[in-house]
């Protein structure tokens, strides 16, 4: 009996479900595990036969019957099946072991049933991993702890050229390139041993011998980082990415047209050389050259011819420079060369002579012979500059002087170039750069009805702020810009900025506001003046009838007939004309009658002296009276005091402008000013 109890207890303690059947399949006994697994009571079990019992579906093909039959004949059966729980109908996977046992005279069938849901899930996951492994674009190689390859995926073969058969059993060393030293691999192993992981860029070799870069990630797998079972390497070929990177780097550092180093690369190399020159007895020359009259070539032959010329020029210059020197293109027709050598001034001059010599033969562009000349400037380190940037700027300045002295020659930088004698030249030089770098902005100076109450319009005034924050007053740079032929670009830029800034405000002002810009005397005679102005109006959508141009009296008198024609053309489009600085020139109102002028501005020098110079007071009164006689509006500018304003009011002046009423305002300030007044 004690033995019976023991077996009963063992029976119930088993992890697997056990059922005892007679040979017809009736269940005689089940253990505790069976009750748990099937969620059924002993009574329920006893009501069913084996087939109904295990199966989630009818055994339509008779497989179960077959297993049963063989078992009854004495052949134990092991198979997988799908079972259903009694209490909730949920299905689960089982493994069944059927065997025949004898109990005294009776033959019984013992079924041991194991729930294999977990195992099945694992199998499914494994299958999924296999799919991923097979289809990954990354190459995957698994090695055992000794570093022998045990498995590779198809991508491994695509990338390395080794088939699975060739790779398995080998050491990954077959892929090793000679691009890395021992330290590299040691560090890789150190990381694998301490962190169980390494990733980085590595050069490997394909079966055909070609070296290629890959991004590789190695992970140790096992219970313990220090004692792994496997290493899994996942990698992808980054050859293409590297090429793109290289290409992008190349493009960022080279000029697309000529393939020469660009400004960034040139500066970089210059910096490196400068460092070297600080340690060794080296000097550095920067040679700056600029084609003479390139603009004419471009204008007359077209841009593609201009491009071809630059390419051929780059080739010729390239043949002259020594391999250790750098030739670069800074943009446009500006080339620069860096020469580093012990006695650089001698070498540099030799090279410059050869450069000039290389240009003596004509260029052939589009079947045309073209002779070109260059202006060259040289500056040296350490004598002429402290750093790379200054060195290039000073060479540029020297080039500029060469150009100024009649082109087709070279000049050395000298410190004098910065002295007052050359101040104007430097200013001109800086002005050119300022235009390119867009260092100009505008302010708006309000104009009022003489009562001082109603705003009638504003005048745009240019402002130049240097990169170091210095403000250069217009009176200083406008004359230089005029001489250098730069004023038309500045005037048009101011017009464009002004139209952009006030377009909205003007649109909201019922068409009342008049916006004035200054036109230089030089610009007035520019052949394309009218086209330029109309072009800006069109681009910005600014109405011509709200625009006024201020032209100085002296400018008009230079060539009165031509001036008259220009002004008439502007006026025909609805643009208003105002005569600036009136009283300082001929002051001939008679001439004004011939011009489509509708306003005169009394020069601020007369207004300034109104209070203590009775002559000026009389002149002002006279101008006002005469102008009104000719139906012209009169604006007094430079009004700084209450007395001046009152005097102008008494004389019947139409409009006033000056610090007493408002300072010139930046566009946002001006907008706020308008808002506050309305
Ligand atoms: P302007 O056309 O006679 O301009 C008036 C000048 O007088 C401005 O100086 C203005 O700020 C100043 N001003 C106005 N009210 C007063 C006042 O109450 N007191 C004093 N002391 N000054 C006053 P800014 O801006 O220095 O311009 C100087 C000159 O530069 C201008 O004289 C004009 O001839 C020229 N200029 C300015 N902007 C441009 C431009 O965009 N193009 C051209 N071509 N010339 C410009
Ligand atoms: Ca003006
Ligand atoms: Ca003026």
Tab-separated table of N, CA, C and O in Angstrom, residues 57 79-83 91-96 114-129:
chain	number	residue	atom	x	y	z
A	57	UNK	N	-8.876	19.328	-33.534
A	57	UNK	CA	-9.650	19.138	-34.763
A	57	UNK	C	-9.864	17.643	-34.955
A	57	UNK	O	-9.100	16.825	-34.436
A	79	UNK	N	4.877	11.710	-31.362
A	79	UNK	CA	4.416	12.624	-32.426
A	79	UNK	C	3.942	13.949	-31.828
A	79	UNK	O	3.735	14.055	-30.623
A	80	UNK	N	3.845	14.915	-32.744
A	80	UNK	CA	3.353	16.226	-32.299
A	80	UNK	C	1.911	16.357	-32.706
A	80	UNK	O	1.496	15.866	-33.759
A	81	UNK	N	1.139	17.045	-31.894
A	81	UNK	CA	-0.278	17.211	-32.186
A	81	UNK	C	-0.732	18.540	-31.631
A	81	UNK	O	0.044	19.253	-30.991
A	82	UNK	N	-2.005	18.843	-31.933
A	82	UNK	CA	-2.520	20.089	-31.414
A	82	UNK	C	-3.698	19.757	-30.510
A	82	UNK	O	-4.606	19.032	-30.916
A	83	UNK	N	-3.658	20.296	-29.284
A	83	UNK	CA	-4.702	19.946	-28.320
A	83	UNK	C	-5.559	21.169	-27.998
A	83	UNK	O	-5.226	22.287	-28.347
A	91	UNK	N	-6.283	26.502	-27.983
A	91	UNK	CA	-5.475	25.410	-28.521
A	91	UNK	C	-4.025	25.553	-28.084
A	91	UNK	O	-3.562	26.660	-27.838
A	92	UNK	N	-3.330	24.445	-28.033
A	92	UNK	CA	-1.900	24.496	-27.740
A	92	UNK	C	-1.193	23.297	-28.356
A	92	UNK	O	-1.808	22.276	-28.670
A	93	UNK	N	0.118	23.454	-28.580
A	93	UNK	CA	0.882	22.395	-29.232
A	93	UNK	C	1.389	21.402	-28.192
A	93	UNK	O	1.863	21.787	-27.132
A	94	UNK	N	1.298	20.138	-28.557
A	94	UNK	CA	1.766	19.112	-27.628
A	94	UNK	C	2.639	18.101	-28.357
A	94	UNK	O	2.545	17.921	-29.571
A	95	UNK	N	3.473	17.450	-27.543
A	95	UNK	CA	4.218	16.316	-28.048
A	95	UNK	C	3.692	15.115	-27.260
A	95	UNK	O	3.583	15.179	-26.046
A	96	UNK	N	3.333	14.079	-27.971
A	96	UNK	CA	2.688	12.936	-27.318
A	96	UNK	C	3.588	11.702	-27.439
A	96	UNK	O	4.141	11.429	-28.508
A	114	UNK	N	3.329	16.478	-23.525
A	114	UNK	CA	4.126	17.626	-23.089
A	114	UNK	C	3.667	18.859	-23.857
A	114	UNK	O	3.514	18.824	-25.081
A	115	UNK	N	3.433	19.923	-23.119
A	115	UNK	CA	3.068	21.208	-23.754
A	115	UNK	C	4.326	21.795	-24.399
A	115	UNK	O	5.304	22.070	-23.717
A	116	UNK	N	4.305	21.966	-25.716
A	116	UNK	CA	5.525	22.470	-26.387
A	116	UNK	C	5.299	23.850	-27.000
A	116	UNK	O	5.997	24.260	-27.929
A	117	UNK	N	4.321	24.582	-26.463
A	117	UNK	CA	4.043	25.923	-26.985
A	117	UNK	C	5.317	26.764	-27.047
A	117	UNK	O	5.642	27.375	-28.062
A	118	UNK	N	6.065	26.744	-25.939
A	118	UNK	CA	7.247	27.584	-25.855
A	118	UNK	C	8.274	27.185	-26.909
A	118	UNK	O	8.860	28.020	-27.578
A	119	UNK	N	8.441	25.875	-27.031
A	119	UNK	CA	9.417	25.383	-27.989
A	119	UNK	C	9.012	25.800	-29.406
A	119	UNK	O	9.823	26.237	-30.203
A	120	UNK	N	7.700	25.712	-29.677
A	120	UNK	CA	7.228	26.084	-31.010
A	120	UNK	C	7.485	27.559	-31.279
A	120	UNK	O	7.871	27.937	-32.372
A	121	UNK	N	7.250	28.376	-30.257
A	121	UNK	CA	7.501	29.806	-30.431
A	121	UNK	C	8.963	30.024	-30.788
A	121	UNK	O	9.300	30.800	-31.686
A	122	UNK	N	9.824	29.295	-30.094
A	122	UNK	CA	11.238	29.450	-30.369
A	122	UNK	C	11.572	29.031	-31.790
A	122	UNK	O	12.344	29.675	-32.485
A	123	UNK	N	10.954	27.937	-32.206
A	123	UNK	CA	11.204	27.463	-33.558
A	123	UNK	C	10.768	28.528	-34.568
A	123	UNK	O	11.477	28.853	-35.516
A	124	UNK	N	9.595	29.089	-34.295
A	124	UNK	CA	9.099	30.120	-35.212
A	124	UNK	C	10.049	31.316	-35.246
A	124	UNK	O	10.376	31.842	-36.292
A	125	UNK	N	10.520	31.725	-34.063
A	125	UNK	CA	11.453	32.845	-33.999
A	125	UNK	C	12.731	32.529	-34.751
A	125	UNK	O	13.259	33.346	-35.493
A	126	UNK	N	13.196	31.312	-34.567
A	126	UNK	CA	14.415	30.917	-35.255
A	126	UNK	C	14.246	31.002	-36.759
A	126	UNK	O	15.121	31.466	-37.471
A	127	UNK	N	13.058	30.552	-37.200
A	127	UNK	CA	12.795	30.613	-38.633
A	127	UNK	C	12.815	32.052	-39.121
A	127	UNK	O	13.351	32.358	-40.166
A	128	UNK	N	12.246	32.921	-38.270
A	128	UNK	CA	12.222	34.345	-38.616
A	128	UNK	C	13.655	34.881	-38.704
A	128	UNK	O	14.029	35.555	-39.661
A	129	UNK	N	14.458	34.529	-37.703
A	129	UNK	CA	15.849	34.988	-37.723
A	129	UNK	C	16.566	34.495	-38.963
A	129	UNK	O	17.341	35.197	-39.574
